[in-house]
Short mmCIF file of C-alpha atoms in Angstrom, two decimals:
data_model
loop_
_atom_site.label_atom_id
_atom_site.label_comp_id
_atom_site.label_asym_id
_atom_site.label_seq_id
_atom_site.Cartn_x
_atom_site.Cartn_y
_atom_site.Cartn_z
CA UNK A 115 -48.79 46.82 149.61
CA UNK A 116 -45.96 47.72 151.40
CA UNK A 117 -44.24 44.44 151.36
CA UNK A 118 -47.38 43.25 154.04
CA UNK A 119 -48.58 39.94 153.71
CA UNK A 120 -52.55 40.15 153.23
CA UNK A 121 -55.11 37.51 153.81
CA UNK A 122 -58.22 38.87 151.94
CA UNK A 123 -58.78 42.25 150.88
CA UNK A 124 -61.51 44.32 150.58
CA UNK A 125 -59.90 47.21 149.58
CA UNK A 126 -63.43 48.12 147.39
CA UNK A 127 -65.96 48.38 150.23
CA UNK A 128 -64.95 51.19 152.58
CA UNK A 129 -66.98 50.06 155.34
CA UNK A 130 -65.46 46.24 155.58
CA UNK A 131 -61.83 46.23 155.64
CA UNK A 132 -59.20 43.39 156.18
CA UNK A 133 -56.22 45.23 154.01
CA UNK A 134 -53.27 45.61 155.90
CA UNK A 135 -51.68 48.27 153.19
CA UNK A 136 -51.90 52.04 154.17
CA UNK A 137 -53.52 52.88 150.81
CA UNK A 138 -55.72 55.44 150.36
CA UNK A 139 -58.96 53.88 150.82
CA UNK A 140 -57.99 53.51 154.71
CA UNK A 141 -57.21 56.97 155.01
CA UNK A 142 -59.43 58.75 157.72
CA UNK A 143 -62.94 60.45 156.43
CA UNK A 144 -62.59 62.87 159.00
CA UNK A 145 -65.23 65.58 158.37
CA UNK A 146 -63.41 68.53 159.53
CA UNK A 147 -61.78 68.53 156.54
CA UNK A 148 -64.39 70.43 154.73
CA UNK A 149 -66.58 72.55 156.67
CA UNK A 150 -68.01 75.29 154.65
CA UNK A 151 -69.65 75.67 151.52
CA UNK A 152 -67.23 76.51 148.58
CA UNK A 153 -68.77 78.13 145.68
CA UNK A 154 -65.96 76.67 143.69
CA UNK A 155 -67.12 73.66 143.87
CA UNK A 156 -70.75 73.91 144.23
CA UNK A 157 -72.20 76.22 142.05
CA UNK A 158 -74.71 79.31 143.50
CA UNK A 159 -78.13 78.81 143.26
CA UNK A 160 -78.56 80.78 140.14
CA UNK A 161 -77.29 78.39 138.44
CA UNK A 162 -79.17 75.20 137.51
CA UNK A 163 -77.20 72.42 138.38
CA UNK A 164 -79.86 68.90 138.28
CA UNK A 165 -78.18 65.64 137.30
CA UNK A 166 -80.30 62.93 135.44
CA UNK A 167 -82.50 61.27 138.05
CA UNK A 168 -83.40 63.85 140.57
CA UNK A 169 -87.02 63.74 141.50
CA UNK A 170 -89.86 66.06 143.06
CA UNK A 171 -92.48 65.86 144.65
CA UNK A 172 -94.71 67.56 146.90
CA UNK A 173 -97.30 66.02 149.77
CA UNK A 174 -99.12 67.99 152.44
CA UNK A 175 -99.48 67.27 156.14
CA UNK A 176 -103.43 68.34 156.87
CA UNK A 177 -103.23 68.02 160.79
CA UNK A 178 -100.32 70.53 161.26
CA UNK A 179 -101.15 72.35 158.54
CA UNK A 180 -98.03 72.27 156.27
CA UNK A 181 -97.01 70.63 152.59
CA UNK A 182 -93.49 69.21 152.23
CA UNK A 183 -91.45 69.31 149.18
CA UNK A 184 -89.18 66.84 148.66
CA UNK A 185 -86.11 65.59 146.53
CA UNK A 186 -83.48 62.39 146.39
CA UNK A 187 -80.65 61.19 144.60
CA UNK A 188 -78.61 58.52 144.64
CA UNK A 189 -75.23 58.39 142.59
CA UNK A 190 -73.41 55.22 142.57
CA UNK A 191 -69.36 54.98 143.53
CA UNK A 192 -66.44 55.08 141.74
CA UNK A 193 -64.11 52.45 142.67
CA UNK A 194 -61.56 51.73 139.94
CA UNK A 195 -60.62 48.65 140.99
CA UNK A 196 -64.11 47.12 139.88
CA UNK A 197 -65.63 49.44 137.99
CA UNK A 198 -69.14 47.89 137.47
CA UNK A 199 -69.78 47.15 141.22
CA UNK A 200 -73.21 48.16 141.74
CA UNK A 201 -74.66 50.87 143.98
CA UNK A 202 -75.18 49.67 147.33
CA UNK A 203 -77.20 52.50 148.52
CA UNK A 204 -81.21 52.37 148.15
CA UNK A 205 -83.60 54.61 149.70
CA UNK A 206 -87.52 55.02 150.02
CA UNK A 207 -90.09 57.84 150.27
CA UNK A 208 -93.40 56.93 150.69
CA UNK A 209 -96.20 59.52 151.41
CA UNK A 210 -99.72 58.71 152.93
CA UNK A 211 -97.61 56.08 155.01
CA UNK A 212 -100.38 53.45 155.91
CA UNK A 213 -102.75 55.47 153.86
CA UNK A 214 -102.62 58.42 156.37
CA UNK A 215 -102.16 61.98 154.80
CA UNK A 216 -100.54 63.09 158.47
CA UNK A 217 -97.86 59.69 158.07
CA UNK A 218 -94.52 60.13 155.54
CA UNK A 219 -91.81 57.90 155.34
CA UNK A 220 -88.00 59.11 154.55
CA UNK A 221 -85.16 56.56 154.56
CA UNK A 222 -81.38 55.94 153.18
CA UNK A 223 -79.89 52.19 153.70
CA UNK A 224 -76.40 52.06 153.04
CA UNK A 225 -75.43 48.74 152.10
CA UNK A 226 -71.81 46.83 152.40
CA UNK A 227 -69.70 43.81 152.47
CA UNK A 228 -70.23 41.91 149.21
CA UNK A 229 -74.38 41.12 149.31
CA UNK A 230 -74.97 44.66 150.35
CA UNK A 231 -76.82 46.02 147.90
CA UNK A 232 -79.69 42.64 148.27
CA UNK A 233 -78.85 43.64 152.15
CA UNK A 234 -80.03 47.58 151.49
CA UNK A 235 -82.85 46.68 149.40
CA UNK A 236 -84.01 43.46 151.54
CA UNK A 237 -84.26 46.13 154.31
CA UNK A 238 -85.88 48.70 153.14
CA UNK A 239 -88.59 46.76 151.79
CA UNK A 240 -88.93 44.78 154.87
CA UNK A 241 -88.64 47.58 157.41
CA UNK A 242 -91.56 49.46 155.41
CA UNK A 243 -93.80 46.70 155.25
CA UNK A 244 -93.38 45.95 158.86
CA UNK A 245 -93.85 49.66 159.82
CA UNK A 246 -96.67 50.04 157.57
CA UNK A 247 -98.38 46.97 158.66
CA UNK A 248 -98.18 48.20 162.42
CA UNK A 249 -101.32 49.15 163.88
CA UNK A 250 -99.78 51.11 166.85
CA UNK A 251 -97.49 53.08 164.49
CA UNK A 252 -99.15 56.32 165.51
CA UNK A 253 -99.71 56.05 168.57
CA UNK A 254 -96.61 54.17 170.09
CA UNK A 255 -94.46 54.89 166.79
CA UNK A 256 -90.93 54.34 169.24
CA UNK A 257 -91.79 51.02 170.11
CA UNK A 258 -92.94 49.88 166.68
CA UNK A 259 -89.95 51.05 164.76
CA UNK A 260 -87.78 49.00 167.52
CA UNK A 261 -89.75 46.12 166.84
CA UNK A 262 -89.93 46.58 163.41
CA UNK A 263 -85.63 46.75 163.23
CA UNK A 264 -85.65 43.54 165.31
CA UNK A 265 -88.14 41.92 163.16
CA UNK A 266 -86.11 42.92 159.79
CA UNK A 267 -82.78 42.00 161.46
CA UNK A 268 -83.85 38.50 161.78
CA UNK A 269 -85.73 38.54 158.72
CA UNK A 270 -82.38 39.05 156.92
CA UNK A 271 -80.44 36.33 158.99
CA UNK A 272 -83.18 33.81 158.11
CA UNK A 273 -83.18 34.77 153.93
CA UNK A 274 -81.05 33.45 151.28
CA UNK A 275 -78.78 36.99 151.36
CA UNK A 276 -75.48 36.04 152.74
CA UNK A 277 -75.42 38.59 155.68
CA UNK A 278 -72.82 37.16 157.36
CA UNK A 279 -70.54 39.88 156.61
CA UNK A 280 -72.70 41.70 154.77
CA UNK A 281 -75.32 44.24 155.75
CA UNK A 282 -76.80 47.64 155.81
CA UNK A 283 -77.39 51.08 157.84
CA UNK A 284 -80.72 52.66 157.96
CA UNK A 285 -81.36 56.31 158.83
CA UNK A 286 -85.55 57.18 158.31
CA UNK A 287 -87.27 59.72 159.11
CA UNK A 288 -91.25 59.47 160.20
CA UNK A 289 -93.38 62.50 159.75
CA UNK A 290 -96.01 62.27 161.99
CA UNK A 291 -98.29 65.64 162.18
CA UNK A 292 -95.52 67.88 163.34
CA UNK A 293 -93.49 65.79 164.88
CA UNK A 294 -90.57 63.75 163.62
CA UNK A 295 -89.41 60.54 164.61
CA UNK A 296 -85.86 59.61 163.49
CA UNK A 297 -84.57 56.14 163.83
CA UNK A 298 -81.16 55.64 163.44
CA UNK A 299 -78.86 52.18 162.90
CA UNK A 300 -75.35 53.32 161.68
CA UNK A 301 -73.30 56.07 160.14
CA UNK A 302 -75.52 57.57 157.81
CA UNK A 303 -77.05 60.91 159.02
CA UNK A 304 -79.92 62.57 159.35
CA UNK A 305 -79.83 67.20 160.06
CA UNK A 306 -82.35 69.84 159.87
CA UNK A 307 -82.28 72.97 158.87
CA UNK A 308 -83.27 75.50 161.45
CA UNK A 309 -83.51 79.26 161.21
CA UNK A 310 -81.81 81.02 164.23
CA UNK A 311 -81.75 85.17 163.54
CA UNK A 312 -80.92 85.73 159.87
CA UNK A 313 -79.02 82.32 159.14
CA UNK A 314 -80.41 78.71 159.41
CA UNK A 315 -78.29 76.46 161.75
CA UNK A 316 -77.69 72.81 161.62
CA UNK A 317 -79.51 70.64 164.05
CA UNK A 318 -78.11 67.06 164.35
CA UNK A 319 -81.39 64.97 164.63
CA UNK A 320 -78.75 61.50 164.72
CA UNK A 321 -75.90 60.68 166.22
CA UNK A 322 -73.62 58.75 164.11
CA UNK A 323 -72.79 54.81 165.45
CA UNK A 324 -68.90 54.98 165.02
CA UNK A 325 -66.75 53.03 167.31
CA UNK A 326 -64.78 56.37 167.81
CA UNK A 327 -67.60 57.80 169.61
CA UNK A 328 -67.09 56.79 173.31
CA UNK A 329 -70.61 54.93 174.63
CA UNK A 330 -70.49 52.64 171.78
CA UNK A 331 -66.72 52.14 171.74
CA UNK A 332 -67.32 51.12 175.57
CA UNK A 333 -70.58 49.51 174.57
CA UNK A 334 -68.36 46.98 172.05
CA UNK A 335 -65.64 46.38 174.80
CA UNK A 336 -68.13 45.30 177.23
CA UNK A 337 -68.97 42.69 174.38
CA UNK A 338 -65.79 41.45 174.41
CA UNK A 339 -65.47 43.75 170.77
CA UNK A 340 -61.90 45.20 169.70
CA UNK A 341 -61.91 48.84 168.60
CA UNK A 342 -58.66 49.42 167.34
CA UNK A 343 -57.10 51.55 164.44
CA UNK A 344 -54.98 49.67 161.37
CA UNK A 345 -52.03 51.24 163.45
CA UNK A 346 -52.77 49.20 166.48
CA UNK A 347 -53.64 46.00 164.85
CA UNK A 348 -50.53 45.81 163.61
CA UNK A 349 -48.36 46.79 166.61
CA UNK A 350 -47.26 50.30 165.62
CA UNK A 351 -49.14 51.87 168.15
CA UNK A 352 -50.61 50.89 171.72
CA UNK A 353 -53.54 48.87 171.84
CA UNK A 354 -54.49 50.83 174.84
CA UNK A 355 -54.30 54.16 173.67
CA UNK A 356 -57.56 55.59 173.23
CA UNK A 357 -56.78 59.31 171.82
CA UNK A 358 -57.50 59.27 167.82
CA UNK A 359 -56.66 61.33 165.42
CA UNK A 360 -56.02 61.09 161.89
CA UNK A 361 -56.86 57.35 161.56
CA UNK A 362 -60.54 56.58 162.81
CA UNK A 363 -60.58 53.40 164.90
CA UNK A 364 -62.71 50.92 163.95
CA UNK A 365 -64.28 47.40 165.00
CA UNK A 366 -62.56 44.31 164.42
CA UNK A 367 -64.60 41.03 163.15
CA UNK A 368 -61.29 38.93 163.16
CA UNK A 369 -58.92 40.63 160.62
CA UNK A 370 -61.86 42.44 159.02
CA UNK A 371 -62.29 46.36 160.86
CA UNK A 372 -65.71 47.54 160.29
CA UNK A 373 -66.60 51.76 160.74
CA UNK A 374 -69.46 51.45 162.20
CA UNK A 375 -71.19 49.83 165.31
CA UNK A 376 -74.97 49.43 164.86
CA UNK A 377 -76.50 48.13 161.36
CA UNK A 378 -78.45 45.70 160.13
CA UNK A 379 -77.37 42.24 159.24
CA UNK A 380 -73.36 41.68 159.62
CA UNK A 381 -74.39 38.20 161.59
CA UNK A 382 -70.73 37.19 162.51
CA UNK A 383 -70.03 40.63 164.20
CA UNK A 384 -73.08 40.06 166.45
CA UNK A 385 -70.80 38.20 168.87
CA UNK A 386 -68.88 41.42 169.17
CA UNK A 387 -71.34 44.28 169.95
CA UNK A 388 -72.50 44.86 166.56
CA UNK A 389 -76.44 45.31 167.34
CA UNK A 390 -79.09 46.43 164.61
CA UNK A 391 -81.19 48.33 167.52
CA UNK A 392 -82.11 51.80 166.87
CA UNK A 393 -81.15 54.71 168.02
CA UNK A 394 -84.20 57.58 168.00
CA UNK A 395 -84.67 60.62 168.47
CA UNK A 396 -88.54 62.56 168.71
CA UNK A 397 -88.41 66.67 167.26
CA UNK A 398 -91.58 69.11 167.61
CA UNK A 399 -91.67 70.89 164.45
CA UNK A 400 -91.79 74.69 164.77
CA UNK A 401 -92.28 78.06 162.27
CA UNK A 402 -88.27 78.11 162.68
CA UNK A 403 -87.63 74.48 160.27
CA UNK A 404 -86.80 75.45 157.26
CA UNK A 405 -86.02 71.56 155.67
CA UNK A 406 -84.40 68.36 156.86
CA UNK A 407 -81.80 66.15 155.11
CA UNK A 408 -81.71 62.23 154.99
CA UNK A 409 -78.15 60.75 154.15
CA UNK A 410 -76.08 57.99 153.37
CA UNK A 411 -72.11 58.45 154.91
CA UNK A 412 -71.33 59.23 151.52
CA UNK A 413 -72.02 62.76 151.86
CA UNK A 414 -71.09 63.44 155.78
CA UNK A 415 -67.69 61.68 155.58
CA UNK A 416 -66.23 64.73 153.76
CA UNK A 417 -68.94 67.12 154.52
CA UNK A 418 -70.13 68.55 158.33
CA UNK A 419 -73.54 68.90 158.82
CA UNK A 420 -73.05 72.52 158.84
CA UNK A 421 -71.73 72.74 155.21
CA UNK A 422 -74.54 70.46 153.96
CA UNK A 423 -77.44 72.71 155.67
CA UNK A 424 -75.61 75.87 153.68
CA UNK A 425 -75.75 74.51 150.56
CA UNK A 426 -79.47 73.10 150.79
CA UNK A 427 -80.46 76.83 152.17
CA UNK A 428 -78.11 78.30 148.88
CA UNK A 429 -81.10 76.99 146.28
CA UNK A 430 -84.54 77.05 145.75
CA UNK A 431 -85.20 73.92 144.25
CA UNK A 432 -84.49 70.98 146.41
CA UNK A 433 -83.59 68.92 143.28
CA UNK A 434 -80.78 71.84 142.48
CA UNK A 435 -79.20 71.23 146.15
CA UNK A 436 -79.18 67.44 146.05
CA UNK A 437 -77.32 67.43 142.47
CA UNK A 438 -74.96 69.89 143.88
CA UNK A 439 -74.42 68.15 147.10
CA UNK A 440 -73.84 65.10 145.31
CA UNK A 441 -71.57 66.92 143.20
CA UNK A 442 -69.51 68.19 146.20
CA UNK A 443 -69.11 65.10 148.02
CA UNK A 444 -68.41 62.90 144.87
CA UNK A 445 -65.66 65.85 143.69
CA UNK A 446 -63.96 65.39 147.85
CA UNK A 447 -63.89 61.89 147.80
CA UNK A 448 -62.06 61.55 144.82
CA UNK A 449 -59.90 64.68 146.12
CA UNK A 450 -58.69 62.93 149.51
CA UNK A 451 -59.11 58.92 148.09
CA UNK A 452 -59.32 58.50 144.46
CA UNK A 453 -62.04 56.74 144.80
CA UNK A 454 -65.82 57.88 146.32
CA UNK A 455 -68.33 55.74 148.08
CA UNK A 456 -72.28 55.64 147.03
CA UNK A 457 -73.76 58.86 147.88
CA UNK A 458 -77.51 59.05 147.96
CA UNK A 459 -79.79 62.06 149.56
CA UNK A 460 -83.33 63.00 150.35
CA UNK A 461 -84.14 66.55 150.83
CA UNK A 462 -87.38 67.54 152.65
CA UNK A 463 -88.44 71.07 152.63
CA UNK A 464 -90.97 72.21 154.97
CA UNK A 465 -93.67 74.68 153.82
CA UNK A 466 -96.73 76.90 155.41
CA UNK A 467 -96.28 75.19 159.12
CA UNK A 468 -98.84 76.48 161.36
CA UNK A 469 -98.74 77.43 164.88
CA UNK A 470 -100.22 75.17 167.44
CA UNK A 471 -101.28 72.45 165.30
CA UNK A 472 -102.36 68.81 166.65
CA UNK A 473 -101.20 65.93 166.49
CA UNK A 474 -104.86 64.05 166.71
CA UNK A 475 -104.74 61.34 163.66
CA UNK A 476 -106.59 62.49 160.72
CA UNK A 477 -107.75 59.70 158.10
#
């Protein structure tokens, strides 16, 4: 490593990172790199492309009078250095949320640090028992999913999971009649797919919670948080210097930098800004929604939102574009770090939406 002394490594979890090498793993995700879809890679949707595990299924909303059509997929990481490590991603999709044919439930937790996969799937079950147990979900659905998050976040602290430098991200996605409510905690992503004129555009319905993006670096620093690159930790650049490139900055829990500034657990970075509050975001659905996609960072580090909204509008079959998606991003990792991350997706496609529809609860 470069002839650098190193404390603890964890050169295996992308997300938690004490190495002081300049290997590959700590090389910059930067999603410009890949932009637009290459059929070279991903194959066109003639061509039947579903891996082992790919689902289906198909619920209707009755109140805005539309049926969505939906597939996940979750492929777990290749990291040669320990090979078996489980997959730390886990997602949910649960229809007739709370027994309400107008309620569905999307999410992706993307867990890290070395409890993260009991830290993903402690979450999700949590987080949808708590939501689905909340009589005011409907009607006040904001304020019960940022309850719900602060209820799960301590639920986690006060469990037998280690989450003291271990934890998860959560991006969901509530339909609620024609209306979605996204609640984000992290880097994972959530887009839709939007026709404008004869192509469909992507719509960012999350922001991701990097320290590179400026609120919540400046949100961390008012916590007394560090958001520094490797570079700058170890004095080869100023600590002052705020223009990134190449190297993502990230925020530093002693000599461990973490990529991310919101998530769920991670108890020791508390004291430095980390918070496990959610970020949302409310979209009217309209004739113009063509799908939405629900992701872990394991497909958005290499691929824009752009690229991924191309290839789900290049197939039919939503269980064709999350194999092939899966197949892209797996195929880029290992291209720019010889190694990939857990990649998991949900792909929601929205069918027969009529105009005007209410949002009046149905049971």
């Amino acid at each position: 490593m470069a002839g650098v002394h190193v404390v603890k490594c964890f050169c295996h979890y992308k997300k938690w990172c004490s190495c002081r090498c300049h290997c590959s793993t700590h090389a910059a995700a930067d999603p410009s790199r890949v932009h637009e879809y290459d059929p070279t890679i991903a194959p066109p949707h003639r061509v039947r492309h579903v891996l082992s595990g790919a689902s289906l299924g198909s619920s209707a909303v009755p109140c805005a009078g539309l049926r969505l059509q939906y597939s996940s997929l979750t492929q777990r990481g290749y990291y040669p250095g320990t090979p078996d490590r489980a997959n730390q991603d886990s997602f949910c999709v649960k229809t007739q949320f709370q027994g309400n044919p107008d309620l569905h439930f999307f999410g992706v937790f993307d867990g890290h640090g070395d409890f993260g996969a009991q830290c993903s799937e402690f979450v999700r079950d949590r987080l949808t028992d708590i939501l689905g147990g909340g009589p005011r979900l409907w009607e006040n659905t904001v304020e019960a999913y940022r309850s719900a998050f602060a209820s799960t976040n301590m639920a986690l602290h006060d469990s037998e999971i280690d989450d003291s430098s271990s934890g998860t991200t959560a991006i969901t996605v509530l339909v609620r009649g024609d209306t979605l409510v996204v609640a984000n905690v992290g880097d994972s992503r959530a887009v839709a797919g939007v026709w404008d004129g004869d192509r469909v555009v992507a719509e960012d319905l999350s922001s991701d919670h990097k320290p590179r993006r400026e609120d919540e670096g400046e949100r961390v620093r008012q916590c007394g948080g560090r958001v520094l690159t490797i570079k700058q930790v170890l004095g080869m650049e100023d600590p002052d210097a705020r223009s990134w490139s190449d190297e993502p900055p990230r925020l530093w829990v002693g000599n461990i930098g973490l990529a991310f500034t919101r998530s769920v657990g991670d108890s020791d970075a508390e004291s430095v800004g980390l918070i496990a509050v959610p970020e949302l975001k409310v979209a009217k659905l309209t004739a113009n929604h063509s799908f939405f996609v629900v992701a872990s960072d394991g497909v958005f580090d290499f691929l824009s939102s752009q690229a991924v909204v191309d290839m789900v509008s290049s197939f039919v079959d939503p269980r064709d574009a999350c194999s092939a998606i899966v197949a892209r991003s797996y195929k880029s990792w290992l291209r720019y770090a010889r190694r990939t991350d857990d990649i998991t997706i949900i792909i929601v496609q929205i069918k027969d939406l009529a105009e005007g529809c209410s949002n009046a609860q149905r049971r």
